mmCIF file of C-alpha atoms in Angstrom:
data_model
loop_
_atom_site.group_PDB
_atom_site.id
_atom_site.type_symbol
_atom_site.label_atom_id
_atom_site.label_comp_id
_atom_site.label_asym_id
_atom_site.label_seq_id
_atom_site.Cartn_x
_atom_site.Cartn_y
_atom_site.Cartn_z
ATOM 1 C CA MET A 854 95.865 110.381 125.679
ATOM 2 C CA ILE A 855 98.587 108.544 123.761
ATOM 3 C CA ASN A 856 101.225 106.940 125.930
ATOM 4 C CA GLN A 857 104.704 108.209 124.948
ATOM 5 C CA ARG A 858 106.224 104.819 125.696
ATOM 6 C CA ILE A 859 103.893 103.199 123.146
ATOM 7 C CA ILE A 860 105.077 105.753 120.569
ATOM 8 C CA HIS A 861 108.704 104.925 121.356
ATOM 9 C CA TRP A 862 108.050 101.162 121.129
ATOM 10 C CA ILE A 863 106.431 101.619 117.685
ATOM 11 C CA VAL A 864 109.473 103.558 116.450
ATOM 12 C CA GLU A 865 111.815 100.868 117.817
ATOM 13 C CA GLU A 866 109.842 98.151 116.009
ATOM 14 C CA GLU A 867 109.764 99.793 112.554
ATOM 15 C CA ASP A 868 110.444 96.520 110.677
ATOM 16 C CA LEU A 869 107.471 94.884 112.405
ATOM 17 C CA ILE A 870 105.093 97.825 112.140
ATOM 18 C CA VAL A 871 105.688 99.274 108.636
ATOM 19 C CA PRO A 872 103.805 98.753 106.355
ATOM 20 C CA THR A 873 101.752 96.038 108.128
ATOM 21 C CA LEU A 874 100.063 98.412 110.590
ATOM 22 C CA PHE A 875 101.196 101.908 109.635
ATOM 23 C CA LYS A 876 101.929 103.382 106.223
ATOM 24 C CA PRO A 877 105.320 105.119 105.859
ATOM 25 C CA VAL A 878 103.649 108.560 105.934
ATOM 26 C CA GLN A 879 101.868 107.670 109.194
ATOM 27 C CA PHE A 880 105.079 106.249 110.645
ATOM 28 C CA ASN A 881 106.874 109.556 109.952
ATOM 29 C CA VAL A 882 104.246 111.311 112.089
ATOM 30 C CA ILE A 883 104.909 108.834 114.910
ATOM 31 C CA LYS A 884 108.678 109.462 114.592
ATOM 32 C CA LYS A 885 108.085 113.197 114.933
ATOM 33 C CA LEU A 886 106.041 112.557 118.075
ATOM 34 C CA ASP A 887 108.814 110.368 119.467
ATOM 35 C CA ASN A 888 111.355 113.137 118.849
ATOM 36 C CA GLY A 889 109.100 115.755 120.406
ATOM 37 C CA LYS A 890 108.764 117.716 117.154
ATOM 38 C CA LYS A 891 105.777 119.918 116.395
ATOM 39 C CA LEU A 892 103.196 118.459 114.009
ATOM 40 C CA THR A 893 101.728 120.321 111.051
ATOM 41 C CA GLU A 894 97.936 120.740 110.840
ATOM 42 C CA ASN A 895 97.806 117.985 108.212
ATOM 43 C CA GLU A 896 99.802 115.619 110.454
ATOM 44 C CA LYS A 897 97.456 116.392 113.349
ATOM 45 C CA ARG A 898 94.546 115.326 111.138
ATOM 46 C CA TYR A 899 96.318 111.992 110.531
ATOM 47 C CA LEU A 900 96.643 111.536 114.270
ATOM 48 C CA ARG A 901 92.943 112.176 114.890
ATOM 49 C CA GLY A 902 91.797 109.505 112.430
ATOM 50 C CA LYS A 903 92.313 105.747 112.080
ATOM 51 C CA MET A 904 95.941 106.119 113.034
ATOM 52 C CA LYS A 905 94.995 107.140 116.577
ATOM 53 C CA LYS A 906 92.669 104.118 116.833
ATOM 54 C CA LYS A 907 95.539 101.795 115.889
ATOM 55 C CA ILE A 908 97.835 103.355 118.481
ATOM 56 C CA THR A 909 95.076 103.110 121.110
ATOM 57 C CA LEU A 910 94.573 99.444 120.195
ATOM 58 C CA LEU A 911 98.276 98.807 120.626
ATOM 59 C CA GLN A 912 98.123 100.559 123.970
ATOM 60 C CA SER A 913 95.238 98.381 125.168
ATOM 61 C CA PHE A 914 96.898 95.129 124.121
ATOM 62 C CA MET A 915 100.304 95.935 125.553
ATOM 63 C CA SER A 916 101.739 96.372 128.991
ATOM 64 C CA ILE A 917 104.958 98.318 128.509
ATOM 65 C CA GLU A 918 106.305 97.141 131.856
ATOM 66 C CA GLN A 919 105.915 93.524 130.747
ATOM 67 C CA LEU A 920 105.745 93.326 126.956
ATOM 68 C CA LYS A 921 104.109 90.276 125.477
ATOM 69 C CA ASP A 922 105.748 88.501 122.582
ATOM 70 C CA ASN A 923 105.636 90.769 119.498
ATOM 71 C CA TYR A 924 104.081 87.940 117.504
ATOM 72 C CA LEU A 925 101.121 87.698 119.903
ATOM 73 C CA ILE A 926 100.666 91.462 119.971
ATOM 74 C CA LEU A 927 100.516 91.622 116.200
ATOM 75 C CA LEU A 928 97.920 88.836 115.984
ATOM 76 C CA ASP A 929 95.870 90.378 118.776
ATOM 77 C CA ILE A 930 95.685 93.623 116.826
ATOM 78 C CA ILE A 931 94.690 91.879 113.584
ATOM 79 C CA GLY A 932 91.968 89.954 115.450
ATOM 80 C CA SER A 933 90.321 88.267 112.462
ATOM 81 C CA TYR A 934 92.946 85.623 111.652
ATOM 82 C CA TYR A 935 94.067 82.025 111.993
ATOM 83 C CA ILE A 936 97.357 80.186 111.492
ATOM 84 C CA THR A 937 97.451 77.586 108.729
ATOM 85 C CA GLY A 938 99.994 75.419 106.875
ATOM 86 C CA LEU A 939 102.765 73.428 108.540
ATOM 87 C CA GLU A 940 102.555 75.479 111.737
ATOM 88 C CA ALA A 941 98.896 74.456 112.142
ATOM 89 C CA LEU A 942 99.688 70.813 111.283
ATOM 90 C CA LYS A 943 102.349 70.820 113.992
ATOM 91 C CA HIS A 944 99.945 72.376 116.503
ATOM 92 C CA ASN A 945 97.326 69.719 115.664
ATOM 93 C CA GLY A 946 99.792 66.969 116.586
ATOM 94 C CA TYR A 947 101.060 65.991 113.135
ATOM 95 C CA GLY A 948 104.608 66.706 112.057
ATOM 96 C CA TRP A 949 105.743 67.601 115.571
ATOM 97 C CA TYR A 950 109.322 67.373 114.225
ATOM 98 C CA PHE A 951 108.742 70.254 111.785
ATOM 99 C CA LYS A 952 110.486 73.559 112.375
ATOM 100 C CA PRO A 953 108.560 75.769 109.949
ATOM 101 C CA LYS A 954 110.514 78.870 108.957
ATOM 102 C CA ILE A 955 107.433 80.452 107.404
ATOM 103 C CA VAL A 956 104.239 80.882 109.427
ATOM 104 C CA GLU A 957 101.227 81.380 107.164
ATOM 105 C CA ILE A 958 98.421 83.482 108.591
ATOM 106 C CA ILE A 959 95.055 83.809 106.881
ATOM 107 C CA ASN A 960 93.360 87.083 107.828
ATOM 108 C CA THR A 961 90.966 89.751 106.584
ATOM 109 C CA LYS A 962 93.090 92.868 107.145
ATOM 110 C CA VAL A 963 96.737 92.718 106.046
ATOM 111 C CA GLU A 964 98.862 91.305 103.237
ATOM 112 C CA GLY A 965 102.640 90.882 103.223
ATOM 113 C CA THR A 966 105.472 89.467 105.302
ATOM 114 C CA VAL A 967 107.360 90.439 108.450
ATOM 115 C CA THR A 968 110.315 88.743 110.111
ATOM 116 C CA LEU A 969 110.255 88.040 113.849
ATOM 117 C CA ASN A 970 113.242 86.359 115.438
ATOM 118 C CA ASP A 971 114.112 83.512 113.019
ATOM 119 C CA LYS A 972 110.656 83.158 111.464
ATOM 120 C CA THR A 973 108.963 84.804 108.496
ATOM 121 C CA ILE A 974 105.331 85.628 109.141
ATOM 122 C CA LYS A 975 103.364 85.601 105.894
ATOM 123 C CA PHE A 976 99.994 87.336 105.992
ATOM 124 C CA ILE A 977 97.483 86.219 103.356
ATOM 125 C CA ARG A 978 94.402 88.432 103.140
ATOM 126 C CA ILE A 979 91.019 87.022 102.131
ATOM 127 C CA LYS A 980 87.521 88.550 102.189
ATOM 128 C CA SER A 981 86.051 86.450 104.995
ATOM 129 C CA ILE A 982 87.037 83.678 107.405
ATOM 130 C CA LYS A 983 83.542 83.117 108.829
ATOM 131 C CA SER A 984 83.188 79.651 107.322
ATOM 132 C CA SER A 985 86.762 78.570 108.125
ATOM 133 C CA LYS A 986 87.160 75.685 110.570
ATOM 134 C CA ILE A 987 89.532 76.629 113.370
ATOM 135 C CA VAL A 988 90.592 75.585 116.865
ATOM 136 C CA ILE A 989 91.797 77.893 119.622
ATOM 137 C CA ASP A 990 94.800 76.887 121.701
ATOM 138 C CA LYS A 991 93.706 76.977 125.359
ATOM 139 C CA GLU A 992 97.096 78.118 126.685
ATOM 140 C CA SER A 993 98.137 80.780 124.179
ATOM 141 C CA GLY A 994 94.730 81.777 122.775
ATOM 142 C CA LEU A 995 96.142 81.505 119.245
ATOM 143 C CA LYS A 996 93.800 80.363 116.459
ATOM 144 C CA TYR A 997 94.792 77.463 114.199
ATOM 145 C CA ALA A 998 93.240 75.863 111.119
ATOM 146 C CA THR A 999 91.888 72.329 111.534
ATOM 147 C CA ASN A 1000 93.452 69.632 109.346
ATOM 148 C CA GLU A 1001 90.447 69.831 107.018
ATOM 149 C CA GLN A 1002 90.878 73.596 106.693
ATOM 150 C CA ILE A 1003 94.627 73.450 105.997
ATOM 151 C CA ILE A 1004 94.134 71.668 102.663
ATOM 152 C CA LYS A 1005 91.452 74.198 101.628
ATOM 153 C CA ASP A 1006 93.855 77.044 102.400
ATOM 154 C CA ILE A 1007 96.351 75.786 99.801
ATOM 155 C CA ALA A 1008 94.180 77.690 97.286
ATOM 156 C CA PHE A 1009 95.343 80.906 99.008
ATOM 157 C CA THR A 1010 98.833 80.001 100.271
ATOM 158 C CA LYS A 1011 99.922 78.221 97.042
ATOM 159 C CA ASN A 1012 102.234 76.122 99.228
ATOM 160 C CA LYS A 1013 102.777 72.851 97.320
ATOM 161 C CA TYR A 1014 105.128 71.465 99.970
ATOM 162 C CA THR A 1015 102.420 71.745 102.631
ATOM 163 C CA GLU A 1016 99.979 70.103 100.232
ATOM 164 C CA ASN A 1017 102.339 67.113 99.703
ATOM 165 C CA VAL A 1018 102.941 66.732 103.443
ATOM 166 C CA TRP A 1019 99.182 66.956 104.124
ATOM 167 C CA ILE A 1020 98.412 64.190 101.592
ATOM 168 C CA GLN A 1021 101.112 61.964 103.150
ATOM 169 C CA MET A 1022 99.561 62.509 106.592
ATOM 170 C CA LEU A 1023 96.099 61.686 105.221
ATOM 171 C CA ALA A 1024 97.396 58.455 103.606
ATOM 172 C CA ARG A 1025 99.066 57.392 106.836
ATOM 173 C CA TYR A 1026 96.567 58.413 109.535
ATOM 174 C CA LYS A 1027 93.267 58.423 107.593
ATOM 175 C CA ASN A 1028 90.278 58.858 109.993
ATOM 176 C CA MET A 1029 92.574 59.931 112.805
ATOM 177 C CA PHE A 1030 93.700 62.820 110.628
ATOM 178 C CA VAL A 1031 90.315 64.029 109.312
ATOM 179 C CA LYS A 1032 86.748 63.524 110.531
ATOM 180 C CA ASN A 1033 85.312 62.349 107.214
ATOM 181 C CA ILE A 1034 87.906 60.675 105.005
ATOM 182 C CA ASP A 1035 85.346 60.086 102.217
ATOM 183 C CA LYS A 1036 85.507 63.813 101.413
ATOM 184 C CA PHE A 1037 89.202 63.460 100.603
ATOM 185 C CA LYS A 1038 89.390 60.070 98.877
ATOM 186 C CA ASN A 1039 89.891 61.729 95.499
ATOM 187 C CA ILE A 1040 93.238 63.195 96.622
ATOM 188 C CA LEU A 1041 94.616 60.063 98.285
ATOM 189 C CA PRO A 1042 97.628 58.595 96.453
ATOM 190 C CA LYS A 1043 96.421 55.931 94.008
ATOM 191 C CA GLN A 1044 99.371 53.640 94.654
ATOM 192 C CA LYS A 1045 99.441 51.917 98.037
ATOM 193 C CA ILE A 1046 102.614 52.440 100.004
ATOM 194 C CA ASP A 1047 104.287 49.203 101.106
ATOM 195 C CA TYR A 1048 105.577 50.203 104.539
ATOM 196 C CA SER A 1049 107.292 46.809 104.973
ATOM 197 C CA LYS A 1050 109.942 48.021 102.531
ATOM 198 C CA TYR A 1051 110.843 50.687 105.026
ATOM 199 C CA GLY A 1052 110.886 48.395 108.034
ATOM 200 C CA VAL A 1053 107.515 49.570 109.319
#
């Protein structure tokens, strides 16, 4: 049985939910349920299909009495994902001073962007992430790209700024930054940086 409080939460979080998890037509069915309106036979068919599975998933991942962060709920539902770009670099201990406004998430289910609090979550859908190199944060359970994976993901994210920052980190930290620097020698800056000019 669908929990009415889950239905109400979905309606309250329209900007987060539509169209990432529910299509507008499906969302209208949920709104009718929230308002206690009678569903047509066609709308009942919607509710018996994949839509019901999504609502049930939401129900299993959430405790209405103590809601988890919306961001975590969304990623839990997607399941097959990992965070890449500057957010992953920061997590991996490089660029701790960054305050990324866009969080790039590689996944196999959804495409598009949603805004949560002061951050834009950008979902980039690809066919498979089986061969992607990731690490799982022990405290939060969130999945992040390794440094080696971040540069590969530029092909999907098209984020040139992240690419420039990544190359700077590689030039500075070398084998501390990646396991096998020889794989990346072709993208290292050709000109050596004279750090003495900058008082380093």
